[in-house]
C-alpha atoms as a printed R data frame, in Angstrom:
   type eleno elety resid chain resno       x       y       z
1  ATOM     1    CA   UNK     A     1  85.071  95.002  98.797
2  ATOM     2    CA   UNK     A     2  87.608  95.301  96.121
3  ATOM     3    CA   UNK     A     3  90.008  93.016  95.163
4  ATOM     4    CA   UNK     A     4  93.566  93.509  95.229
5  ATOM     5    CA   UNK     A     5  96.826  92.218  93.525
6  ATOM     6    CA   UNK     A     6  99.360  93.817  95.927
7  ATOM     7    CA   UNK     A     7  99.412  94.772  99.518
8  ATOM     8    CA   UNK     A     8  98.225  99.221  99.103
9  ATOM     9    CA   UNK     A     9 100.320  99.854 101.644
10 ATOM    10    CA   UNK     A    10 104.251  98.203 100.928
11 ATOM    11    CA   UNK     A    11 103.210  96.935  97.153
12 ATOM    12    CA   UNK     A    12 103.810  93.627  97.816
13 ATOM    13    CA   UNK     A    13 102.112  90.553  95.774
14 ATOM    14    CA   UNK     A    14  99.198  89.358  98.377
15 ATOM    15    CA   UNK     A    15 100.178  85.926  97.196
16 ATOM    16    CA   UNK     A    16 103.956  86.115  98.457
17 ATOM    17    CA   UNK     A    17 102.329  87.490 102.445
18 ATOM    18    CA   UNK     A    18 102.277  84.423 104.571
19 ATOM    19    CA   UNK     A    19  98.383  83.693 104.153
20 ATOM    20    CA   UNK     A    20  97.602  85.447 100.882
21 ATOM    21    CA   UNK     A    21  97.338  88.863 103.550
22 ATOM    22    CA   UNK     A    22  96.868  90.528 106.736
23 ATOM    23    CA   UNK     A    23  94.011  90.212 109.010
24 ATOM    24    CA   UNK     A    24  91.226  92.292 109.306
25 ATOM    25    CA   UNK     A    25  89.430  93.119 112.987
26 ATOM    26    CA   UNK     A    26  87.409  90.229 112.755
27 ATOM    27    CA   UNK     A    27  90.047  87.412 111.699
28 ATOM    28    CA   UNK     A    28  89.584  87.023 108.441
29 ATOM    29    CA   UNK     A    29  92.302  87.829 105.528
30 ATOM    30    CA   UNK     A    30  92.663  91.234 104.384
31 ATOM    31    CA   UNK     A    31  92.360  91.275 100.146
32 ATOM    32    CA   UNK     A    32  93.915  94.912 100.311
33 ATOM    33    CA   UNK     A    33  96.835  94.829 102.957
34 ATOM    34    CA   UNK     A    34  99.791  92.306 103.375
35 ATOM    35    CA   UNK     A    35 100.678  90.130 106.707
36 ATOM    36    CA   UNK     A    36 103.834  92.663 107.098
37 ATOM    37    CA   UNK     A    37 101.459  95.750 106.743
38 ATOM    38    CA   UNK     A    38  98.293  94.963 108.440
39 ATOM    39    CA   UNK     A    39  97.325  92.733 111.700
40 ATOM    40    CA   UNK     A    40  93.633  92.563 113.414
41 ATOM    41    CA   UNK     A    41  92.440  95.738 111.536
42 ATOM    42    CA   UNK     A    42  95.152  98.210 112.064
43 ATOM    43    CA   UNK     A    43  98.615  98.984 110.536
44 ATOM    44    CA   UNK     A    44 101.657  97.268 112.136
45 ATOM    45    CA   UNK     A    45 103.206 100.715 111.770
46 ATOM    46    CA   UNK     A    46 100.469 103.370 111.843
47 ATOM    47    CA   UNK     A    47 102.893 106.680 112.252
48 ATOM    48    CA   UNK     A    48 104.540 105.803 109.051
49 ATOM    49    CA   UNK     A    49 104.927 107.954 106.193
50 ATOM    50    CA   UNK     A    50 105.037 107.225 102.607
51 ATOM    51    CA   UNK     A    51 108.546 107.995 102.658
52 ATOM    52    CA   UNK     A    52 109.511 105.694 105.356
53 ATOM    53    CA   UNK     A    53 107.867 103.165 103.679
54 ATOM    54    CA   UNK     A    54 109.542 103.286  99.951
55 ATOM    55    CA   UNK     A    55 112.841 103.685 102.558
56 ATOM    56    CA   UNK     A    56 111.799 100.419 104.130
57 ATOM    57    CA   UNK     A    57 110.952  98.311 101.035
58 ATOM    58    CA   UNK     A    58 114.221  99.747  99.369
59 ATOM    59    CA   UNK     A    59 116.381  98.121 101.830
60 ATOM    60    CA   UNK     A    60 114.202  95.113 102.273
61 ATOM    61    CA   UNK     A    61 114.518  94.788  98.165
62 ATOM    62    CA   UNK     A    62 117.833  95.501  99.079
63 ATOM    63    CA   UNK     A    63 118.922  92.856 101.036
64 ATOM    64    CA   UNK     A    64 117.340  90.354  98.539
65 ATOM    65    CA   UNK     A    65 120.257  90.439  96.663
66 ATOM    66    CA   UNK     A    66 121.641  92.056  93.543
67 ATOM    67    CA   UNK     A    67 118.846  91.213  90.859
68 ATOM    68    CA   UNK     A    68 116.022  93.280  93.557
69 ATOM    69    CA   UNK     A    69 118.696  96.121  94.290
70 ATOM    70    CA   UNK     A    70 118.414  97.100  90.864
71 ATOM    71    CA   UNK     A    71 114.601  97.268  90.975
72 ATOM    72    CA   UNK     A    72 114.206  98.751  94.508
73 ATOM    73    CA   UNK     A    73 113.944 102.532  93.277
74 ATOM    74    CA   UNK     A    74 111.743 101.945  90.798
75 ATOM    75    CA   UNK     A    75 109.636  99.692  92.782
76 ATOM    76    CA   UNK     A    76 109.341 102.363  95.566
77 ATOM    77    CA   UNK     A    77 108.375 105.541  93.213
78 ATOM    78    CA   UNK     A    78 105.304 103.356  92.850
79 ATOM    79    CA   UNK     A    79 104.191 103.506  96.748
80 ATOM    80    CA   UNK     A    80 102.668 106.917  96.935
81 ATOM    81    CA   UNK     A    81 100.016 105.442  94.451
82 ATOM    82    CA   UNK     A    82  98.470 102.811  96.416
83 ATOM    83    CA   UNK     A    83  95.502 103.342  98.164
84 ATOM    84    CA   UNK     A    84  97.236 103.854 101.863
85 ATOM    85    CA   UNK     A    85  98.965 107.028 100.774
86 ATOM    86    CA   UNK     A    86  96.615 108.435  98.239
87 ATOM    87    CA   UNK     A    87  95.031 111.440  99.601
């Protein structure tokens, strides 16, 4: 299985998720998806679109404070790219 940086679903670094990821179906630690993202094999939020998510990690970003704010649209253009969304 391939190794990943980031979560592919929010962009997240795997090493800031609580656990260095998400779970997979059989308990172990996802390498591709982050704790916020992914849980016991499945998406915590299955129905989203790409566009809810950028919308989501802009105001997470957001709320981080001023410094983040001003990286939060850039940050998001990058979402459709990761392997989640790619078609």
């Amino acid at each position: 299985m391939e190794k990943y940086k980031n979560c592919q679903s929010c962009g997240m670094p795997l090493k800031k998720s609580p656990n260095g990821g998400g779970t997979n179906a059989n308990g172990s630690i996802s390498k591709v998806y982050c704790f916020y993202c992914f849980e016991d094999g499945k998406f915590k939020n299955p129905d989203w679109t790409v566009n809810q998510m950028q919308n989501f990690v802009k105001e997470k970003m957001k709320g981080m404070g001023f410094f983040m704010a001003l990286f939060a649209n850039s940050f998001a253009k990058k979402i459709p790219n990761l392997k989640r969304w790619k078609k």
